[in-house]
XYZ file of C-alpha atoms in Angstrom:
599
model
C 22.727 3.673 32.938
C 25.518 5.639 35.241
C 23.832 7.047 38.199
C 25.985 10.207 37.616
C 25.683 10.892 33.781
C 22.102 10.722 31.896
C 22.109 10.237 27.764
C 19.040 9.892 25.960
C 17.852 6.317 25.972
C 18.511 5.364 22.167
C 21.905 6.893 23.208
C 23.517 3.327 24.320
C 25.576 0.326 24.128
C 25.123 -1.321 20.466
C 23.555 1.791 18.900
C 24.308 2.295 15.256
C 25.193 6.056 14.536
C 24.080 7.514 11.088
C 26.943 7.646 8.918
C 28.575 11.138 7.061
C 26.087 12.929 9.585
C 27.555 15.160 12.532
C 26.191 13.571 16.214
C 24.794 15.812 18.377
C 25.592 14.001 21.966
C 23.185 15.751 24.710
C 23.284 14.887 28.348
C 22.990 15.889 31.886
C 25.096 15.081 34.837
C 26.238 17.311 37.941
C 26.296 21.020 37.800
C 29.171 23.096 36.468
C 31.489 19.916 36.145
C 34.121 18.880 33.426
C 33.661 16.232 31.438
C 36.355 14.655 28.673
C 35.155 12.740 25.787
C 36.843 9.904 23.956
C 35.975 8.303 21.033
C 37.968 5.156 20.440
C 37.552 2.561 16.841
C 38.605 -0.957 17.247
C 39.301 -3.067 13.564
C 36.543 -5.261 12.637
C 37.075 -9.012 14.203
C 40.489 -7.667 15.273
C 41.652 -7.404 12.157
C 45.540 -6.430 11.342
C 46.043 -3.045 10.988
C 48.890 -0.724 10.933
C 49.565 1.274 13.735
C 49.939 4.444 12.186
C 46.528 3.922 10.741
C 44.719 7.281 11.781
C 41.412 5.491 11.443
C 42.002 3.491 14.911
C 42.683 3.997 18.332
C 41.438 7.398 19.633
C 39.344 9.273 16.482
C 37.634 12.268 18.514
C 38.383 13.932 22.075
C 36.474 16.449 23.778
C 36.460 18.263 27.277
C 33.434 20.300 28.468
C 31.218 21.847 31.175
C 28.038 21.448 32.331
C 25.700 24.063 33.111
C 24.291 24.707 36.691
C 21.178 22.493 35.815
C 23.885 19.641 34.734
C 23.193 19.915 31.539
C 26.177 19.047 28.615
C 26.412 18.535 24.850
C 29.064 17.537 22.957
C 28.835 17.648 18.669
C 30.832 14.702 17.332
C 32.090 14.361 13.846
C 30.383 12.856 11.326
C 32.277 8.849 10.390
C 31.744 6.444 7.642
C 30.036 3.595 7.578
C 31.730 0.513 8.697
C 31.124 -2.716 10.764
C 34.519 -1.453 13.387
C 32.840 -0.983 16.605
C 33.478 2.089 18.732
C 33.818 3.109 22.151
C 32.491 6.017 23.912
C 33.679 6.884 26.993
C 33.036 9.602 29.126
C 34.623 11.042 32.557
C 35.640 13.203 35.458
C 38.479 12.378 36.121
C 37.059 10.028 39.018
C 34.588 8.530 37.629
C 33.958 6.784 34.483
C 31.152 6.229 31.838
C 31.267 3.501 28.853
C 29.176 3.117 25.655
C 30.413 0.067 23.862
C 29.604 -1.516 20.358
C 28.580 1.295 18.337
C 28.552 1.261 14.370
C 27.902 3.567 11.816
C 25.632 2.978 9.200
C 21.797 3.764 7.965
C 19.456 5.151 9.925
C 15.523 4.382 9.832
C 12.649 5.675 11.807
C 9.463 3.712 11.662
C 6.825 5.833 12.525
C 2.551 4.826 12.770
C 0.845 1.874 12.788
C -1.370 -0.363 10.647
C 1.122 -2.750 8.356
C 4.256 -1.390 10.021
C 2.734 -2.789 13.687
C 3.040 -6.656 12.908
C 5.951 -7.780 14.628
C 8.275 -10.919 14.375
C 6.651 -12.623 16.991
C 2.951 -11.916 15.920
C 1.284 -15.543 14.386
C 1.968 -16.230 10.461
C 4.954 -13.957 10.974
C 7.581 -16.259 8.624
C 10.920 -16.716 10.550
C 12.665 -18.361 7.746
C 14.987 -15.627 6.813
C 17.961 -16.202 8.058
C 18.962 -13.514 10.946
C 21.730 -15.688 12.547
C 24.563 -13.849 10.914
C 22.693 -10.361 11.106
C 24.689 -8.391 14.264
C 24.987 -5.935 12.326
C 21.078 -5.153 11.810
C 19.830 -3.619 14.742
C 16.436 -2.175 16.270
C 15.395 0.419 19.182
C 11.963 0.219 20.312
C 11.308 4.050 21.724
C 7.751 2.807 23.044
C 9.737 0.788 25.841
C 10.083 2.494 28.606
C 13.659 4.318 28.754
C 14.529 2.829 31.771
C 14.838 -1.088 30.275
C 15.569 0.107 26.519
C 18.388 -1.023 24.780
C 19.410 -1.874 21.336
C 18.746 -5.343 20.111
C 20.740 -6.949 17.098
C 19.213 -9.182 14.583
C 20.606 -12.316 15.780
C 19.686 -12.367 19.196
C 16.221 -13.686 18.450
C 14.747 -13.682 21.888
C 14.974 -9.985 21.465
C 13.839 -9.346 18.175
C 9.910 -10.370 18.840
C 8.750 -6.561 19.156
C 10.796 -5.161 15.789
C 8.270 -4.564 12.840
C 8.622 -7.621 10.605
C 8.475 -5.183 7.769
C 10.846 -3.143 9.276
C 13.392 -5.752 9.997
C 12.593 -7.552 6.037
C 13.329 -4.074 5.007
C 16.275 -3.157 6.698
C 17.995 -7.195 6.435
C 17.455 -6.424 2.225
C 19.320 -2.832 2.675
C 22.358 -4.129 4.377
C 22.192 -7.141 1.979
C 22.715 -4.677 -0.836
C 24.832 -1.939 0.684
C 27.201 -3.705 2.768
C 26.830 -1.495 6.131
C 25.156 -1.482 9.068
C 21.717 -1.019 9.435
C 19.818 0.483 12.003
C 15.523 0.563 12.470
C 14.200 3.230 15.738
C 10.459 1.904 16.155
C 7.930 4.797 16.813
C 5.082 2.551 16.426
C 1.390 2.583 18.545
C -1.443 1.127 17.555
C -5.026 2.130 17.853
C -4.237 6.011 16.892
C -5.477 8.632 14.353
C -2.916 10.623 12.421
C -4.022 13.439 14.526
C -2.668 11.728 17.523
C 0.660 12.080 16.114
C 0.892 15.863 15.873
C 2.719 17.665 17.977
C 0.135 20.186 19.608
C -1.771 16.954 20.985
C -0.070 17.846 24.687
C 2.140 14.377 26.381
C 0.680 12.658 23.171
C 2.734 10.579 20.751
C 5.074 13.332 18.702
C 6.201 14.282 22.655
C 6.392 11.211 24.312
C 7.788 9.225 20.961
C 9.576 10.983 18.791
C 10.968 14.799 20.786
C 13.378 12.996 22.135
C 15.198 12.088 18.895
C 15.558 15.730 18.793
C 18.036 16.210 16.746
C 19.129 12.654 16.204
C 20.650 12.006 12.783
C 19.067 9.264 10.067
C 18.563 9.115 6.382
C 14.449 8.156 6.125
C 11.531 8.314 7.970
C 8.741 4.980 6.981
C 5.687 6.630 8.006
C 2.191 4.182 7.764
C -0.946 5.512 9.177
C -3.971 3.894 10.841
C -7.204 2.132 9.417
C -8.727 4.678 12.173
C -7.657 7.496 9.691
C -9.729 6.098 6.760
C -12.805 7.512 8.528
C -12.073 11.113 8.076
C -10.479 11.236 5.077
C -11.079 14.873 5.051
C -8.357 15.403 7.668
C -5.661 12.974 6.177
C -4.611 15.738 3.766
C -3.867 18.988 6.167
C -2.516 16.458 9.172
C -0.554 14.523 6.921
C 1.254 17.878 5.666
C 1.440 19.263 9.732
C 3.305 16.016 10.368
C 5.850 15.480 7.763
C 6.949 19.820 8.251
C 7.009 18.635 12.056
C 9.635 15.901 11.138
C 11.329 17.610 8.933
C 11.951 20.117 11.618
C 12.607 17.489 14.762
C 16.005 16.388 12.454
C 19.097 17.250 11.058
C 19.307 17.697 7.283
C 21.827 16.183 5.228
C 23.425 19.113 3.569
C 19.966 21.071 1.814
C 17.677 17.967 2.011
C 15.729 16.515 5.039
C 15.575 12.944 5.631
C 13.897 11.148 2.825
C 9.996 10.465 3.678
C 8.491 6.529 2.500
C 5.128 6.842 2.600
C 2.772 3.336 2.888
C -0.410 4.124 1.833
C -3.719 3.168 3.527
C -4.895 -0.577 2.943
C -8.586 -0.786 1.958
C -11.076 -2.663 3.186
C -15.012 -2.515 3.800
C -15.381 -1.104 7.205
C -18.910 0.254 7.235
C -18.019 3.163 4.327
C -21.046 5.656 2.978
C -19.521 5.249 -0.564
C -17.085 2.760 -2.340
C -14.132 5.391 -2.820
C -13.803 7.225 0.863
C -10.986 4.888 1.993
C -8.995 6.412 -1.332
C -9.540 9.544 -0.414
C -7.003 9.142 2.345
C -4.185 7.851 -0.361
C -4.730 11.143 -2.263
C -4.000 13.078 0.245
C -0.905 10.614 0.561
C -0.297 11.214 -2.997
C -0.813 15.495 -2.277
C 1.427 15.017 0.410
C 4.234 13.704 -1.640
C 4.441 16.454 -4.439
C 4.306 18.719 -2.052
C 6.631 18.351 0.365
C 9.895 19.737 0.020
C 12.280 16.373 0.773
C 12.810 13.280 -1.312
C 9.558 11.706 -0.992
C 8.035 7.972 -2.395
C 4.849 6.483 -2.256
C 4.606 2.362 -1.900
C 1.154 1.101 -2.647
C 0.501 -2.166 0.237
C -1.996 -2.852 -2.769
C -2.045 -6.234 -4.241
C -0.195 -8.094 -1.301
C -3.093 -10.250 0.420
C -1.199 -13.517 0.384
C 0.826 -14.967 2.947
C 3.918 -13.643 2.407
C 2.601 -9.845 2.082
C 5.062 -8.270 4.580
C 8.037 -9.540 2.751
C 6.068 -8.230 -0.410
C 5.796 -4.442 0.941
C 9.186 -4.937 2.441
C 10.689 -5.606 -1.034
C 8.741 -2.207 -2.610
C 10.150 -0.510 0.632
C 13.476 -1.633 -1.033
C 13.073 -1.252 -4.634
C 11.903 2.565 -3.994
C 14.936 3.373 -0.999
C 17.306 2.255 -3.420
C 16.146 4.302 -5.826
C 15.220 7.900 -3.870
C 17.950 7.400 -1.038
C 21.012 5.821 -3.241
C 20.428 6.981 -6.707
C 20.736 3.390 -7.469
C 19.292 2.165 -10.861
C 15.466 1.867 -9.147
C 12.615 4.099 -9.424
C 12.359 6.349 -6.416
C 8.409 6.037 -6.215
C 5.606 3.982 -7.196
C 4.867 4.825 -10.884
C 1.990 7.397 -11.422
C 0.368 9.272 -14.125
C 2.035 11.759 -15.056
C 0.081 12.750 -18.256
C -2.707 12.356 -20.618
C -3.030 13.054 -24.562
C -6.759 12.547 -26.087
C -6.001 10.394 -29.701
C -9.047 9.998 -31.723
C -11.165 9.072 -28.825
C -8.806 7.388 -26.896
C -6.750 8.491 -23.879
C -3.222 7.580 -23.356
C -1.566 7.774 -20.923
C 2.176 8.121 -19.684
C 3.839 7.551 -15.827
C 6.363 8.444 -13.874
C 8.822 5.744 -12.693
C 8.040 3.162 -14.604
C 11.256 1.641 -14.698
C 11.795 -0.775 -17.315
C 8.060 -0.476 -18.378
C 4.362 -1.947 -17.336
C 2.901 -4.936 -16.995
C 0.011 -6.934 -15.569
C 0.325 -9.106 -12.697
C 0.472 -12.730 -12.388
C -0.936 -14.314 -15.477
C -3.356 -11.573 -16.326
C -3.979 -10.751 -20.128
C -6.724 -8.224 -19.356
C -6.120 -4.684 -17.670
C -8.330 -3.934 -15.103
C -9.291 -1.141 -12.648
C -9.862 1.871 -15.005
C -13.092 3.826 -15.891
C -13.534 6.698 -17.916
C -16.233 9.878 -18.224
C -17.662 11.891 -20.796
C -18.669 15.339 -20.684
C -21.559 14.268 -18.434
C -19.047 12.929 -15.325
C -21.122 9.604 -15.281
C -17.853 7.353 -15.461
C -17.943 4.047 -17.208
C -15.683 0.716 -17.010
C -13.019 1.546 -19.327
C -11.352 -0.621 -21.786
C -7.393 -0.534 -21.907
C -4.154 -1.482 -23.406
C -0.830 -1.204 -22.603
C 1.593 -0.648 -25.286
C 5.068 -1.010 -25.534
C 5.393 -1.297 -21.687
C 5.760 2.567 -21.341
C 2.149 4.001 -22.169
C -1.557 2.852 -21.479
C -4.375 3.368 -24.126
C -7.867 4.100 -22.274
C -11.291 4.372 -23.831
C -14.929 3.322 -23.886
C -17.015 2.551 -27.015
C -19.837 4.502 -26.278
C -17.482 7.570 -24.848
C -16.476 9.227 -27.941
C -14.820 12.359 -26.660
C -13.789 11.519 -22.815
C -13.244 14.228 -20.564
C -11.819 11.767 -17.238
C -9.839 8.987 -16.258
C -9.917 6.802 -12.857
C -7.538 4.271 -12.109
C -7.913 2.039 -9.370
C -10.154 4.805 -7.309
C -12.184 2.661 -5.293
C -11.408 0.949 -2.043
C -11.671 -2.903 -2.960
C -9.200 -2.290 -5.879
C -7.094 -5.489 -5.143
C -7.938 -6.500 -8.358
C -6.626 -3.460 -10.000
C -3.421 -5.238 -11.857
C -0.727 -2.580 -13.682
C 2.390 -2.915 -12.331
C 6.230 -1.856 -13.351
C 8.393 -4.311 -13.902
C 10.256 -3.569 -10.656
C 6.719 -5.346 -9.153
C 5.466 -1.880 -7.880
C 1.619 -1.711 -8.403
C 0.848 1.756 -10.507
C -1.019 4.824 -7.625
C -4.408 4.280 -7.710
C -5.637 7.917 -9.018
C -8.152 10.073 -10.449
C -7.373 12.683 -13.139
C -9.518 15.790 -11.464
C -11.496 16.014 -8.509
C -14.974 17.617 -10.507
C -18.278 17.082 -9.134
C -18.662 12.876 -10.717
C -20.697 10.044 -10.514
C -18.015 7.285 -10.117
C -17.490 3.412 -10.989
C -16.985 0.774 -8.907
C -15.274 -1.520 -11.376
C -17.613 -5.092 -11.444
C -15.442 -8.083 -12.618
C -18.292 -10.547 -12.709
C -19.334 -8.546 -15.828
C -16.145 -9.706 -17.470
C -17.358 -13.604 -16.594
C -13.597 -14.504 -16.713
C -13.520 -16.136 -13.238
C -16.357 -18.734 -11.771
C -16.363 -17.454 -8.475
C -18.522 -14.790 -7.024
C -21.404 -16.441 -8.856
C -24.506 -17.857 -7.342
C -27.050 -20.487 -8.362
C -30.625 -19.981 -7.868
C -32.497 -22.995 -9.611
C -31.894 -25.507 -11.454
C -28.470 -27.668 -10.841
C -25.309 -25.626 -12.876
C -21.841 -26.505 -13.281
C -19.795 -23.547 -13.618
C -16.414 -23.472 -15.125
C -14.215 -20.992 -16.599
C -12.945 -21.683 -20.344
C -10.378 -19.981 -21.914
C -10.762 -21.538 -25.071
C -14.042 -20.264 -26.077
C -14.980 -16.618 -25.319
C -16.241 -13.344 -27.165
C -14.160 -10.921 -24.961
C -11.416 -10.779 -22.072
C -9.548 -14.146 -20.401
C -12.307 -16.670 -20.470
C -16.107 -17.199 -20.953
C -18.348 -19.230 -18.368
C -19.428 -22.724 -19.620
C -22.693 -23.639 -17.982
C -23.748 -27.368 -17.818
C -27.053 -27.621 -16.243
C -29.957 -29.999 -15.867
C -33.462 -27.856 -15.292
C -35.427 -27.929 -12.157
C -38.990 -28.662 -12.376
C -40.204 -25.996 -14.213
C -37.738 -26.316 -17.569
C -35.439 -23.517 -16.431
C -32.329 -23.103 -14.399
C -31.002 -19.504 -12.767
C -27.991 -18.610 -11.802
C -26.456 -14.161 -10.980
C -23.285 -12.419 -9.880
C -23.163 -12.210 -5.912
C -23.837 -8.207 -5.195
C -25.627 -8.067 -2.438
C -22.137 -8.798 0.019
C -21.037 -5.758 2.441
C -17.763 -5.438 0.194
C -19.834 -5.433 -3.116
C -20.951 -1.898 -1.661
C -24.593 -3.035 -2.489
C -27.427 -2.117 -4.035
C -26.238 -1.799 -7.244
C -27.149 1.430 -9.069
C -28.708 0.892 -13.013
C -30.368 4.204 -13.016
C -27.800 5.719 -15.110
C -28.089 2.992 -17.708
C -31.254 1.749 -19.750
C -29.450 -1.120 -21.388
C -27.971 -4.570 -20.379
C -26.466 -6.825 -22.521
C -24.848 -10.279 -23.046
C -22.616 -12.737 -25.117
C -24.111 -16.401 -25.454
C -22.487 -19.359 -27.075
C -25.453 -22.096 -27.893
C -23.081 -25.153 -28.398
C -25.566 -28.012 -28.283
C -28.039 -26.296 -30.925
C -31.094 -26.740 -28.577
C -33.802 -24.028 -28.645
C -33.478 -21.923 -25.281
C -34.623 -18.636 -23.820
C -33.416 -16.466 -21.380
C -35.124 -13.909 -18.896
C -33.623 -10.885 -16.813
C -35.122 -10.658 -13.329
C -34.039 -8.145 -10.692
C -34.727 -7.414 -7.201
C -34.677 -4.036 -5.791
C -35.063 -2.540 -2.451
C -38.521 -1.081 -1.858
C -40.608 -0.486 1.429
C -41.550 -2.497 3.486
C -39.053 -4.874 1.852
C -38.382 -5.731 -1.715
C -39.942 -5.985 -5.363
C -38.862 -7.899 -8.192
C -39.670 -7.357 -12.096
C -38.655 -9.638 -14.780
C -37.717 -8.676 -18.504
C -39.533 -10.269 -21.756
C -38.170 -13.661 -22.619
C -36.124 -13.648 -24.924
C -35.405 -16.304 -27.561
C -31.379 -17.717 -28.162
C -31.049 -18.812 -31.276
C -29.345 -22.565 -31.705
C -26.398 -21.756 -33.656
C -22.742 -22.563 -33.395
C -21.940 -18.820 -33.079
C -22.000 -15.944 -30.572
C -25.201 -14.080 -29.839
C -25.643 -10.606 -28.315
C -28.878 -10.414 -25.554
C -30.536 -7.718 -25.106
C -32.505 -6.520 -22.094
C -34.204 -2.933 -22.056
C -33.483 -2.135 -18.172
C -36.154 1.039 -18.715
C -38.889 -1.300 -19.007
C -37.971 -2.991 -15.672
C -37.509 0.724 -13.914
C -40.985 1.535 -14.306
C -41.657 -1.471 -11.750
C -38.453 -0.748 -9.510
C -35.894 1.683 -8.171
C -32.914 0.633 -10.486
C -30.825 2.836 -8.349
C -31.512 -0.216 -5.904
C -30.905 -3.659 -7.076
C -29.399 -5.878 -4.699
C -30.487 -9.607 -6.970
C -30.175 -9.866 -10.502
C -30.548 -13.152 -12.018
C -30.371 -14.908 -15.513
C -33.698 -17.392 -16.102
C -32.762 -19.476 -18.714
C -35.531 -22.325 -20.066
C -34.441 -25.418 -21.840
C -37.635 -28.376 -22.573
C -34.751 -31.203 -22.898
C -34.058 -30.670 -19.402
C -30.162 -30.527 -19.871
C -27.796 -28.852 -21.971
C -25.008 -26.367 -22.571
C -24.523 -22.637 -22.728
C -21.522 -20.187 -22.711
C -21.771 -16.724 -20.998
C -19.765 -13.867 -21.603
C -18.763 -10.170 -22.204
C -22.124 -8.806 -19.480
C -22.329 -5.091 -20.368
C -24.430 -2.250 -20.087
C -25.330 0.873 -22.442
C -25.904 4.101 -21.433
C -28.380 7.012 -21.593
């Protein structure tokens, strides 16, 4: 930088200016002196062009004064996108100041931290995507210090090691599709609370990163927040709505609307949480947020994306959804949510918002997962669903005749939660009131369409999923065992892990049931034992044994889990096995369709 002129730091050589967006050029320099302006535009690759062209050559002059502090500012047109590079030059007549290489195109801030903080260079970061013909994507990193800032293109890829890889994925797809250039400003620090962000914390992270883009032009702000915020979920709604009026404030609007606002929500995980939902607490208020502000405004679940190339993943959403809100393009401009419920003859369906071209399940799934519904006593149940004709999803419970409440994906481990539009983005996780509940924690071992998260206790088991044989869902479990010493063979569902959000609460329930398929006709029984917490340390209680029949045919089991409370806390269980006998020693058995009933 000049040691007679001072811009603001993103204000330099190879910045990208937003496009059909006035530029407000703020400076200082030496008291009460005159300045001229000139804005020059050079044809792309130098092109041919004619010379009467009014596009070229000088596009914008100014003269003015600065004050007695040195202060100056100049308001430039706004100029269309396009990859011909500008010159700015400024002087006094004696000496002379030059900004070179500066576009016009899109605009981005990246603000927060979490999934927006993994850079390019960060391990298992893929580098395949080709950035070698990318000058025209470009990144400012406003946590550098302003004195060695600058403007890094895509290309040069010792540079690029600090952009956000999401970031960069996201902005390399937008130019892709709109044919301009693109530009990211990084306001990312990890390690803070939302709260950090605001700007009454004094020197903290609104003044020090994002003032001085005081009235910098751009079209959307990507705002992630912190795991750190998931422990005071309680605050994420009022700071959330403090932040985005702050930003909305700190930039120019173009024409009546504020720059658009892409919201990430929260990723999940166990971190030590009092109950299984308090993470999603903090993506409602994310979803609050949204409605409620007063700019175009998406949500982009990070749900769903735990595979290795997950930042490309939430890149692509980032995308889908910009297209879509920013460009009117033919996208969904959010996430889809539920947008409204009708009760059918017992059944709820319901309808979404931005749905696209319609639902669907993910991968190979034939079973919907992740919903539970209540009845009028707010104990809420594992819900059965359906999705019909891509554009609604049927809801219910046998043994919830008239329900009153509806939960999608409203617990923290919902990975397994599986609706999805069409355009790959995975349905808000919601809940249809917020009245005083008892909630699910959906249990897929119930299901028994999936061999893992199963332990053996005695005996030696092979486990294997079948698909061919089953009472209910994707699969059954085929057990082939051979007994251990005492005739019998145990195997149970793993609940006792820190993500299983253990013990297990039965109190509500006085009923468990199961599906068995006795293929090899030999005469069997089969026990329920459970183990529940109790001081000093634990007691167990077994049910009666009960007899399966040897017939080619399904069988229902069923245990009375009121008989085992008067021996244990059911609200406690953290072991629950399956004790099945067999005198042969070896055999055969299917499992399926584990389910409770209700008081």
């Amino acid at each position: 930088m000049s040691s007679w002129i001072s811009l603001p730091a993103h204000f330099s050589s190879g910045m990208i200016l937003q496009q059909q967006a006035g530029i407000h050029l703020s400076g200082r320099t030496d008291p009460n002196l005159d300045l001229s302006l000139e804005l020059t535009c050079a044809p792309f690759e130098n092109h041919a062009i004619s010379p009467l062209d009014p596009n070229y050559g000088v596009v914008f002059a100014a003269t003015v004064t600065s004050d007695r502090q040195g202060k100056f500012a100049i308001d430039l047109p706004p100029f269309k996108a396009s990859f011909d590079p500008y010159v700015l030059r400024l002087t006094d007549g004696q000496r002379h100041f030059q900004l070179n290489d500066i576009l016009v195109g899109e605009i981005y801030l990246l603000v927060g931290d979490d999934v927006l903080q993994t850079r390019m260079a960060s391990p298992g970061v893929n580098h395949a995507s080709d950035l070698s013909r990318m000058p025209f994507l470009r990144f400012f990193d406003m946590a550098q210090d302003p004195q060695i800032a600058h403007w890094h293109a895509a290309d040069h890829t010792a540079q690029i090691g600090q952009c956000s890889a999401i970031g960069l994925s996201f902005g390399r797809d937008l130019m892709i599709e709109l044919k301009i250039p693109i530009g990211l400003v990084q306001a990312i620090q990890t390690g803070h609370r939302l709260h950090d962000w605001l700007p009454a914390r004094k020197k903290g992270l609104f003044e020090r990163l994002l003032q001085p883009l005081a009235s910098f032009n751009l079209r959307g702000i990507i705002w992630s927040g912190s795991e750190h915020d998931l422990a005071d979920p309680d605050r994420c709604r009022p700071d959330l709505m403090k932040l985005a009026q702050s930003l909305r404030a700190l930039f120019h609007p173009f024409g009546d609307l504020p720059p658009a606002f892409l919201m990430l929500q929260y990723r999940t995980f166990y971190a030590g949480q009092k109950f299984f939902y308090q993470q999603m607490l903090c993506n409602e208020a994310l979803a609050y947020a949204a409605h409620q502000l007063e700019a175009p405004t998406a949500l982009i679940p990070v749900s769903g994306t735990n595979t290795s190339n997950h930042l490309q993943t939430i890149a692509s959403r980032l995308r889908t959804v910009g297209l879509g809100l920013v460009y009117q393009r033919k996208a969904p401009r959010s996430a889809p949510e539920c947008e409204s419920i009708e009760l059918v003859g017992g059944k709820m369906i319901l309808s979404f918002s931005n749905a696209g071209e319609g639902l669907r399940l993910t991968g190979d799934d034939t079973r919907v997962r992740g919903f539970t519904v209540c009845g009028s006593d707010h104990i809420f149940r594992e819900a059965s669903a359906r999705v019909l004709y891509g554009v609604r999803v049927m809801v219910w419970h046998d043994d919830v005749p008239n329900p009153v409440g509806v939960t999608y994906g409203f617990y923290d481990m919902n990975q397994r939660a599986n609706l999805i539009s069409k355009d790959q983005l995975p349905v808000v996780p919601f809940r249809s009131d917020q009245a005083d509940a008892v909630y699910c924690c959906p249990q897929e071992w119930l299901h028994c369409d999936e061999a893992d998260g199963w332990q053996i206790y005695d005996g030696r088991v092979d486990l294997q999923r079948e698909k061919a044989n089953k009472s209910e869902g994707e699969a059954s479990l085929k057990l082939t065992y051979q007994t251990g010493s005492d005739s019998s063979f145990a195997l149970g569902p793993v609940i006792d892990q820190p993500a299983s959000f253990p013990p297990l609460d039965l109190h509500h329930m006085n009923r468990l049931l199961i599906d068995l398929f006795n293929p090899d006709r030999q005469e069997k029984t089969v026990q329920l034992s459970l183990m529940a917490i109790a001081a000093p340390g634990a007691r167990a209680a077994a049910s009666a044994v009960h007899k399966v029949v040897p017939a080619l045919r399904w069988q229902t089991i069923e245990f009375d889990l009121d008989q085992l409370g008067q021996d244990l806390d059911l609200a406690q269980i953290i072991k629950l096995k399956l004790v099945f006998a067999d005198r042969t020693g070896r055999g055969m058995i299917y499992l399926d369709n584990i389910r409770y009933g209700y008081r």
